[in-house]
Coordinates of C-alpha atoms and ligand atoms in Angstrom, one line a residue:
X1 CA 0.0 0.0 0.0
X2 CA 1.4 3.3 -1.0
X3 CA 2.5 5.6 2.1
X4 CA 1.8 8.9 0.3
X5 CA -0.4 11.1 1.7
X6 CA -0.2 9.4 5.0
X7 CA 1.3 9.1 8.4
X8 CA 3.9 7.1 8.9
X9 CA 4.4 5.0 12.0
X10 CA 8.2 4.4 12.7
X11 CA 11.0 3.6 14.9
X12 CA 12.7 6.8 15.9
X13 CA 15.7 7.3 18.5
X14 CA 14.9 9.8 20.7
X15 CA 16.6 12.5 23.1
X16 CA 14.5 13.5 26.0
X17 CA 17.1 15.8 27.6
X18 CA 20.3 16.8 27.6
X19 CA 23.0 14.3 29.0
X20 CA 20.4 11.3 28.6
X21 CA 20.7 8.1 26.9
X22 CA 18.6 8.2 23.4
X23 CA 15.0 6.3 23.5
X24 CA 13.4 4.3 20.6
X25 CA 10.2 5.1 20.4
X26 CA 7.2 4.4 17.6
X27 CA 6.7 8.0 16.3
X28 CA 4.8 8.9 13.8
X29 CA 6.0 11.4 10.2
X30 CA 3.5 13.7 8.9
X31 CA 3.4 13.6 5.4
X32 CA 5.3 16.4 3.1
X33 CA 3.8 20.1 2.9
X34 CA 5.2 22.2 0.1
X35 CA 8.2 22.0 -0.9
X36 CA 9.0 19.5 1.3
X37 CA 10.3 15.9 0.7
X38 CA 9.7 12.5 2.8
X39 CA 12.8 10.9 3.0
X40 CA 13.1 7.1 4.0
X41 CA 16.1 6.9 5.9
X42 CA 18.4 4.2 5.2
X43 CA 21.8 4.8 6.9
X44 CA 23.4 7.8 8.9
X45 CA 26.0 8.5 10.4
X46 CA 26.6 9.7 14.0
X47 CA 28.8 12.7 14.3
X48 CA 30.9 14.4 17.2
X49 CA 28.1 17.4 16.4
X50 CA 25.3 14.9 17.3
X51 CA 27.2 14.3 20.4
X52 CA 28.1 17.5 21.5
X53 CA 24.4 19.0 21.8
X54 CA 23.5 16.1 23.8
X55 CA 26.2 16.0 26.1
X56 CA 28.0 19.5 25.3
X57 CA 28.5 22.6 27.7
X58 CA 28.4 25.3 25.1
X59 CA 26.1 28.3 25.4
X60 CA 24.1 26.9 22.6
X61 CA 22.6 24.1 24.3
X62 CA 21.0 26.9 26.7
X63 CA 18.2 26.8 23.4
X64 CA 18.6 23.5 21.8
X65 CA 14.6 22.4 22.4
X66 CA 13.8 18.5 23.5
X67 CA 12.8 16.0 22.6
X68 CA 15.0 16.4 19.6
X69 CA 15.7 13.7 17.3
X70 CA 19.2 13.8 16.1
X71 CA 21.1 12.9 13.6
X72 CA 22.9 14.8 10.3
X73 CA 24.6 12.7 8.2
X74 CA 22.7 10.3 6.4
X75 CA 21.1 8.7 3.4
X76 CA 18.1 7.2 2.2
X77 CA 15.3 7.4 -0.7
X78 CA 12.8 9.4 -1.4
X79 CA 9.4 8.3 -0.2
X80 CA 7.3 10.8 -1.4
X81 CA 6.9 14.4 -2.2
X82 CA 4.8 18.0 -1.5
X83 CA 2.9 20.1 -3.7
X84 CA 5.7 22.1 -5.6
X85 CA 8.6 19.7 -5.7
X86 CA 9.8 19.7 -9.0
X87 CA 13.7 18.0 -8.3
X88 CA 12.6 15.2 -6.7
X89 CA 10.8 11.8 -7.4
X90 CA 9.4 9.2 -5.0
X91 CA 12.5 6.4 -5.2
X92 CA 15.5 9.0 -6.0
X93 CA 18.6 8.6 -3.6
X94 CA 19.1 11.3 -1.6
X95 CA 21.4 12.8 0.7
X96 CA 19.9 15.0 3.6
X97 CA 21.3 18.5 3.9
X98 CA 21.5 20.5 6.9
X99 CA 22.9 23.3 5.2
X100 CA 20.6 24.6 2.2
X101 CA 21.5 25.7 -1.3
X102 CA 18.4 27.4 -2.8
X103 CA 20.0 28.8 -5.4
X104 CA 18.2 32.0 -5.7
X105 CA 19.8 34.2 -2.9
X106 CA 22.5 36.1 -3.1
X107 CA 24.9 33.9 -1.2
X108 CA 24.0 30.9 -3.0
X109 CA 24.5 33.4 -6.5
X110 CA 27.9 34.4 -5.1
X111 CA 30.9 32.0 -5.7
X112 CA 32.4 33.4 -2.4
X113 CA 30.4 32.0 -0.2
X114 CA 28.3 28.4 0.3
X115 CA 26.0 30.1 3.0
X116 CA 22.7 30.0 1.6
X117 CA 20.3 30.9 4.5
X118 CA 17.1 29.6 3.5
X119 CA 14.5 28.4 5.9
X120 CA 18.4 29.0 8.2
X121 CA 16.5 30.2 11.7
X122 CA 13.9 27.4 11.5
X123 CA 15.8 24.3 10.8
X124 CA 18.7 25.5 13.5
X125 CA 15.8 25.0 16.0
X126 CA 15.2 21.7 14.7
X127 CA 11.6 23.1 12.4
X128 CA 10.5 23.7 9.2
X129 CA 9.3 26.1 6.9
X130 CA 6.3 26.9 9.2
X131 CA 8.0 26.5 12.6
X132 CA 6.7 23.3 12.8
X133 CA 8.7 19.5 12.6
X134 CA 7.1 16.9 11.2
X135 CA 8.0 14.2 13.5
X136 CA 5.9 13.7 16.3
X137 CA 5.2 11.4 19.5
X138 CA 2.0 10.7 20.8
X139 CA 0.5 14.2 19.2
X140 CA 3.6 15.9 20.5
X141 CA 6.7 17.4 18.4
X142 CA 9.7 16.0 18.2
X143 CA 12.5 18.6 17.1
X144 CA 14.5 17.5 14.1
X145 CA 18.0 18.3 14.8
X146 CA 19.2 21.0 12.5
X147 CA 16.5 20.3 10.4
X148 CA 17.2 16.7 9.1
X149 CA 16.9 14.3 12.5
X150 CA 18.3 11.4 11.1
X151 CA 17.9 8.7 13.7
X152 CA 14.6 8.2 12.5
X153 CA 13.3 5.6 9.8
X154 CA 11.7 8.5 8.2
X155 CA 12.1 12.3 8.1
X156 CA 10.8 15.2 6.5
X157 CA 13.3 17.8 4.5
X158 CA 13.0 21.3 2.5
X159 CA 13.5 20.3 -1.0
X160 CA 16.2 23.0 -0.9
X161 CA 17.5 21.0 1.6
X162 CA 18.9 17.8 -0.5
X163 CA 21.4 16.3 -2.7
X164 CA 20.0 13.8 -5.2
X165 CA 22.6 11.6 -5.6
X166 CA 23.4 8.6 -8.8
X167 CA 21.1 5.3 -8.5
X168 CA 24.5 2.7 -8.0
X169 CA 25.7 4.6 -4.9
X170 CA 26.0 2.4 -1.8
X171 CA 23.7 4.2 0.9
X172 CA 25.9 2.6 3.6
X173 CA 28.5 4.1 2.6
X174 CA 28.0 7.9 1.1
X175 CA 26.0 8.9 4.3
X176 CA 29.0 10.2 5.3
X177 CA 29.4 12.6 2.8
X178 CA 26.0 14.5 4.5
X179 CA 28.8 16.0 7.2
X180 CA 32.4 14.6 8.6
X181 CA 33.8 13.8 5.3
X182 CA 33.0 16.7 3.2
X183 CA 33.7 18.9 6.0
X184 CA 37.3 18.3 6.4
X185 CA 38.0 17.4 2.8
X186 CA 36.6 20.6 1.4
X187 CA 38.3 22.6 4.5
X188 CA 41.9 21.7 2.4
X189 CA 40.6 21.7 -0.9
X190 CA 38.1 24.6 -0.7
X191 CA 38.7 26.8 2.0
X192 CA 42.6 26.2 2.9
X193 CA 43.2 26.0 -0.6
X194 CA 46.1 23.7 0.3
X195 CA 48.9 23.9 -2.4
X196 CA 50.9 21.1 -3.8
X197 CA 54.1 20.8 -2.4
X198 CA 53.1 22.2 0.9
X199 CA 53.5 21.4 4.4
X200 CA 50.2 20.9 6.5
X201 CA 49.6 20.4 9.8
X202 CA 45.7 18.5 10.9
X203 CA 44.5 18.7 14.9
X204 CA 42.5 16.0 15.8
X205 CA 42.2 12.9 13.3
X206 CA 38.7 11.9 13.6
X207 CA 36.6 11.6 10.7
X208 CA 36.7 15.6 10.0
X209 CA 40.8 15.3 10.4
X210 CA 41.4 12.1 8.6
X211 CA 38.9 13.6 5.6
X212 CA 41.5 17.1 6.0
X213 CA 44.8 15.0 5.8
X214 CA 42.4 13.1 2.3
X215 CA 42.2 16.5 1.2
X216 CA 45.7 17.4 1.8
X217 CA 47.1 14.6 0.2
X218 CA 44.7 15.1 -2.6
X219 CA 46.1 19.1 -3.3
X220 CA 49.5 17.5 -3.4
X221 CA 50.6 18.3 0.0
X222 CA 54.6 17.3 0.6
X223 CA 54.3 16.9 4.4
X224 CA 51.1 16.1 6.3
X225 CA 51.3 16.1 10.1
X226 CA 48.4 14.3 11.7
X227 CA 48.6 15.8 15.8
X228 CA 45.8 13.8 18.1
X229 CA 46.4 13.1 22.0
X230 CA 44.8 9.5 21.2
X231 CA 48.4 7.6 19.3
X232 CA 45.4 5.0 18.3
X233 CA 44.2 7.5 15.7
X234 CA 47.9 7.3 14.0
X235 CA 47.9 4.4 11.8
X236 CA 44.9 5.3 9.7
X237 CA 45.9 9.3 9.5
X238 CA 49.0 7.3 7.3
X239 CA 47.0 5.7 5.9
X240 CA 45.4 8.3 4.4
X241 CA 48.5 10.4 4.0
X242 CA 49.7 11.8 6.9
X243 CA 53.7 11.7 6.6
X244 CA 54.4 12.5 10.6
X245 CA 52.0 11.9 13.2
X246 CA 52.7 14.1 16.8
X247 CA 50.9 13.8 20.1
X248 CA 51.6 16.8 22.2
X249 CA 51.3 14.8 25.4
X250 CA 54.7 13.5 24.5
X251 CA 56.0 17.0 24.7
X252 CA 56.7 19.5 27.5
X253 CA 56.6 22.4 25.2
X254 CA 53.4 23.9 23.6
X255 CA 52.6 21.8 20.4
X256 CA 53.0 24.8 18.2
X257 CA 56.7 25.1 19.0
X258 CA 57.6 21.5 18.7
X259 CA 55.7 22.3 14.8
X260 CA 57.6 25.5 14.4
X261 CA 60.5 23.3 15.5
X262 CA 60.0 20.3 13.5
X263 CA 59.0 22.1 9.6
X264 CA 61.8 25.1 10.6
X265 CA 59.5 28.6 10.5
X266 CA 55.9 27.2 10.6
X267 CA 53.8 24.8 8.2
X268 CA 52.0 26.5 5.7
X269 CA 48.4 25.2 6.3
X270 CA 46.9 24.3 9.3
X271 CA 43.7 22.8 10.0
X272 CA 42.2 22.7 12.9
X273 CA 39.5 19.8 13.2
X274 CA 38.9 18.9 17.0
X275 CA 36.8 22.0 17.9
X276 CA 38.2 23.3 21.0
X277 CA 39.4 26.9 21.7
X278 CA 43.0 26.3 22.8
X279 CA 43.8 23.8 19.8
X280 CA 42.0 26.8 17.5
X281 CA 45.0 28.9 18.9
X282 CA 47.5 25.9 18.6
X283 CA 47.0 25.4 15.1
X284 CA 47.0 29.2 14.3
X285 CA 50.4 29.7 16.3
X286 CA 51.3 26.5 14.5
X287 CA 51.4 28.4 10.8
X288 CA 54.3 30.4 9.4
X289 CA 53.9 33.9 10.7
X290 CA 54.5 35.1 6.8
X291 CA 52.3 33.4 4.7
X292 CA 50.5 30.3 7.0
X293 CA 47.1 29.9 6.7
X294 CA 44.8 28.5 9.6
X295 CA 41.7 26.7 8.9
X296 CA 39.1 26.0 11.6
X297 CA 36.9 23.3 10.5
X298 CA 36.1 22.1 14.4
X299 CA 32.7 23.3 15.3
X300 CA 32.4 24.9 19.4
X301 CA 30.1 27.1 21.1
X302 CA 32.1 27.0 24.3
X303 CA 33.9 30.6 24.8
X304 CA 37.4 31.1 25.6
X305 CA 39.3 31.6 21.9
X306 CA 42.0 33.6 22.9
X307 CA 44.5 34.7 19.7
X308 CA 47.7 36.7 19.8
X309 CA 46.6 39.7 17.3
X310 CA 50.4 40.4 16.7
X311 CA 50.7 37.0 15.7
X312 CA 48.3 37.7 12.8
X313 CA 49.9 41.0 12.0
X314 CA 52.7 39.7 9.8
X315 CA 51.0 37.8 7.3
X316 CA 49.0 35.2 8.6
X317 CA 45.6 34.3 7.8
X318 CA 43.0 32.7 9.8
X319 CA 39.4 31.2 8.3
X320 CA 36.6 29.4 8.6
X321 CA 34.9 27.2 7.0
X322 CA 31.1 25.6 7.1
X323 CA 30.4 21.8 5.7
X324 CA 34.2 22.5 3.6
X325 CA 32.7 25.1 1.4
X326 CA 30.4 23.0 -0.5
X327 CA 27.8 24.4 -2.2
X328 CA 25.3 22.0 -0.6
X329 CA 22.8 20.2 -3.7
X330 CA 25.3 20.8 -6.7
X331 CA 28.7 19.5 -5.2
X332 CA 27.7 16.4 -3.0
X333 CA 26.5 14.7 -6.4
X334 CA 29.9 15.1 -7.4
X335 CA 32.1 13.9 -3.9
X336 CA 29.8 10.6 -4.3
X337 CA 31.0 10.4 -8.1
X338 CA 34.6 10.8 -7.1
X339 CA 33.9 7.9 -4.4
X340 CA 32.7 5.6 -7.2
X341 CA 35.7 7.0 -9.3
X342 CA 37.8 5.5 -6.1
X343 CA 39.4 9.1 -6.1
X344 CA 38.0 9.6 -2.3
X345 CA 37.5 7.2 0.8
X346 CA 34.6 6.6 2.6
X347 CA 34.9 3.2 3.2
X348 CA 37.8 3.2 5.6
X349 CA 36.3 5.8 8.3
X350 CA 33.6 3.2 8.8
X351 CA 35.0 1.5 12.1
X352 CA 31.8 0.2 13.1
X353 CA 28.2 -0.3 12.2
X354 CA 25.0 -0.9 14.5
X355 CA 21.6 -1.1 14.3
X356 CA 19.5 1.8 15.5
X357 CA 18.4 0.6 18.8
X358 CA 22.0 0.8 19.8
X359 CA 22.7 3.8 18.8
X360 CA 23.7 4.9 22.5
X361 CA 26.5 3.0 21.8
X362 CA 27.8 4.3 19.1
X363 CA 27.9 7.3 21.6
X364 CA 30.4 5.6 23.7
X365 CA 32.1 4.8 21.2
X366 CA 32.8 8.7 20.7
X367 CA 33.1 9.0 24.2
X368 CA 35.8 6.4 24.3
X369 CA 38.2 7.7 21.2
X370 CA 37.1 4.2 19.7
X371 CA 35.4 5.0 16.6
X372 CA 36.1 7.2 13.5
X373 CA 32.6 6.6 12.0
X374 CA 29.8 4.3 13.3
X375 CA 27.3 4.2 10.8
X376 CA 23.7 3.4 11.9
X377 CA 21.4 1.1 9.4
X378 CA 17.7 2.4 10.5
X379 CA 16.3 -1.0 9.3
X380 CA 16.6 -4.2 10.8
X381 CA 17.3 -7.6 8.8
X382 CA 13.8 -9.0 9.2
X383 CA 12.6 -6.5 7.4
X384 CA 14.8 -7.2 4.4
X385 CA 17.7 -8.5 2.3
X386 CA 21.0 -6.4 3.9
X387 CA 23.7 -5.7 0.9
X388 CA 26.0 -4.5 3.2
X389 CA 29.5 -4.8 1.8
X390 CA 33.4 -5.1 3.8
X391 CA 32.1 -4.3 6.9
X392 CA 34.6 -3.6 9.4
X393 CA 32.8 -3.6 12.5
X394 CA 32.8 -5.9 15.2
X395 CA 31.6 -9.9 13.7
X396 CA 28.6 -9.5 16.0
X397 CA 27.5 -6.3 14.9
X398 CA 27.5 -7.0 11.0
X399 CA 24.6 -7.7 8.9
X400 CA 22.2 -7.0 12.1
X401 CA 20.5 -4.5 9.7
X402 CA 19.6 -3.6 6.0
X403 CA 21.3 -0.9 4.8
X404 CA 19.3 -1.0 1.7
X405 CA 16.5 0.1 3.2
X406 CA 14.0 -2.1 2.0
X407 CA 11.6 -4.2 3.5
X408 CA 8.0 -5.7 2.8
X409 CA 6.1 -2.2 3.3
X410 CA 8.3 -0.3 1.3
X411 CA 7.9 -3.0 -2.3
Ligands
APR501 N1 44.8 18.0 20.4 C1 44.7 17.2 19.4 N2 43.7 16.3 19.1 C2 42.7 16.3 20.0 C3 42.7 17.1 21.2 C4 43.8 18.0 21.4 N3 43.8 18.8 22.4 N4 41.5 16.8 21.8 C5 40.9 15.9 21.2 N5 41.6 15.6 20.0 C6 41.2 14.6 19.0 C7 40.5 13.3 19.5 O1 41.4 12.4 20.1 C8 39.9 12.8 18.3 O2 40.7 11.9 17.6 O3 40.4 15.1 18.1 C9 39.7 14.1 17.4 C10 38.2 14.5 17.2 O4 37.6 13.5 16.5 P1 36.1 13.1 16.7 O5 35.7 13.1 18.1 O6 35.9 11.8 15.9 O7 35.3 14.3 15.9 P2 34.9 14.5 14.4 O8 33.6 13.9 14.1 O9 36.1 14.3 13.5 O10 34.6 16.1 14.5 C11 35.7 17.0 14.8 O11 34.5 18.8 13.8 O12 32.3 18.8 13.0 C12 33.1 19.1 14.1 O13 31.7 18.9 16.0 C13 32.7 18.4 15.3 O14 34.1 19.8 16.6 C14 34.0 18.5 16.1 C15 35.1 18.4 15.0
ZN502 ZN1 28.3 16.5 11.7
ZN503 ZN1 20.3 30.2 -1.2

């Protein structure tokens, strides 16, 4: 029986309040208004961001409303569409987007900038369009975390707010490319515009850093130095091209002067990808005080950024970036054709995979330093064929889910 038109019962995980374990529940998914899409969720990824605002101290959670269902970085198929709609089709493979690209407004007119704002005050508070979500529980709403709210079978999107993405893509696998991926591979590429030849420094080699040191590699980079406090996180950051890896708790000195030290002046790119204040002033200390450039691709809302103007004064340059400087709809397309064209990695930030009731464990997980990416299949195997490929998660925690997304209500 066709779903359009109706509400949809599903599983959903849950956050009550703030510091709390998640909670699946049976909720139930309004169908789309106007140019809105319903998006059958097939896989997502949980990110430090989805951990932060539920365990985070930053002056944003003061706002952040519960219950809140969370969850960014994900992928799935369309289910079915609003009045209006004109890029989408029920069945199309899609990648949620929690930062718009309209196309229409300046920003998204202006090659400078990836900012596109629209519907930007509602979906931060975790609504849509008319300052309502459509995901509720028991007739009351459920906030979808910056407007997509992944950890839910289904969810409900501005169209302006998705990337339809090639038919042979592996769900599993290009979820990531919805946040931790793209983020610090386009902070390189896009905003660090990191030169061949170069030396780079990347803090923090998580998914965000391990996509930067991709990115660096990719531009041609000569020297790539991966700096975590967790030494686990070293093998794979050479792995995907770090040449040195540094952890400043073997050091007495400030890491910035063992890197002024070790590349003789200062590297000449350095990204920041942890998303703390002191390691934002580490890694702009780090640069060369001539020509370095500092990249902050970590996200915080916690105060405390302290930076040494004078260290700025002689050349240096410090900038941000937001989801690497993607322009949202038109370039994730692509970063999932340069996946298939093997010329990025997705595969190998996938350290474990889960089925959604245990999604609090992917959580500890984070918690722990243990995972680069746990990827979370929203439907379980009894409710269809799983095509999941190389996993690399623990033998008990493979094939527990479809990551195809289909089951018998779905056909
Ligand atoms: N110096 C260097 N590395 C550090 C430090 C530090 N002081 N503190 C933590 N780290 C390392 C951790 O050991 C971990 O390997 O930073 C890495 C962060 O990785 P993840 O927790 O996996 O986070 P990730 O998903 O990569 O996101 C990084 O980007 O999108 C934002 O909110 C996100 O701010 C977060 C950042
Ligand atoms: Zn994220
Ligand atoms: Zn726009």
């Amino acid at each position: 029986m066709s779903t359009k038109g109706h509400v949809i019962k599903c599983k959903a995980a849950i956050a009550w309040e703030h510091g709390k374990p998640l909670v699946i529940e049976d909720v139930e998914v309004a169908p789309p208004q106007a140019h809105e899409v319903r998006v059958k969720i097939v896989a997502t990824g949980v990110c430090h961001t989805d951990w932060e605002y539920l365990h985070g101290r930053g002056k944003g959670m003061k706002f952040r409303k519960f219950p809140l269902v969370l969850g960014h970085e994900a992928s799935g198929e369309v289910e079915s569409v609003g009045a209006g709609v004109t890029k989408f089709s029920p069945g199309d493979k899609v990648i949620p987007l929690f930062l718009p690209q309209c196309g229409e407004c300046e920003r998204c007119k202006s090659t400078k900038t990836n900012q596109c704002r629209k519907n930007w005050a509602n979906t931060q508070m975790g609504v849509l369009a008319d300052g309502t979500s459509r995901i509720s529980y028991q007739g009351q709403q459920v906030y979808q975390f910056i407007g997509v709210g992944s950890f839910s079978q289904y969810t409900v999107v501005p169209d302006t707010s998705l990337a339809k993405i090639r038919s042979d893509a592996p769900l599993d696998k290009v979820c990531l490319l919805g946040c931790g991926v793209s983020t610090g591979y386009g902070a390189a590429l896009n905003t660090g515009k990191v030169e061949e030849n170069s030396t780079c420094a990347v803090f923090g080699l998580g998914a965000v850093g391990l996509a930067a040191v991709m990115g660096c590699h990719a531009a041609g980079a000569k020297r790539i130095i991966g700096v975590d406090i967790n030494p686990d996180k070293f093998a794979k950051a050479v792995a995907f091209g770090a040449t040195d890896c540094v952890n400043p708790k073997d050091h007495c000195k400030p890491i910035q002067e063992v890197l002024m030290e070790m590349t003789g002046g200062g590297v000449d790119y350095a990204l920041e990808c942890v998303g703390q204040p002191a390691v934002m002033s580490s890694a702009f200390e780090s640069t060369s005080d001539a020509c370095g450039t500092c990249v902050i691709a970590g996200w915080t809302e916690t105060e405390g950024l302290t930076l040494q103007i004078e260290k700025l004064l002689l050349g240096r340059t410090l900038k941000g970036t937001y989801f690497g400087g993607w322009k949202s709809a038109h370039d994730v397309p692509k970063l999932v054709d340069a996946y298939m064209n093997q010329k990025l990695k997705l595969d190998e930030f996938i350290t474990h995979t889960l089925p959604l009731d245990r999604v609090n464990s992917a959580f500890d997980f984070i918690s722990r330093g243990e995972s680069i990416r746990t990827v979370i299949g929203l439907w379980s195997r009894s409710e269809g064929p799983t095509e999941f490929r190389a996993p690399v998660a623990p033998v008990d925690d493979v094939n527990e889910f479809s990551t195809t997304g289909e089951c018998e209500g779905s056909k």
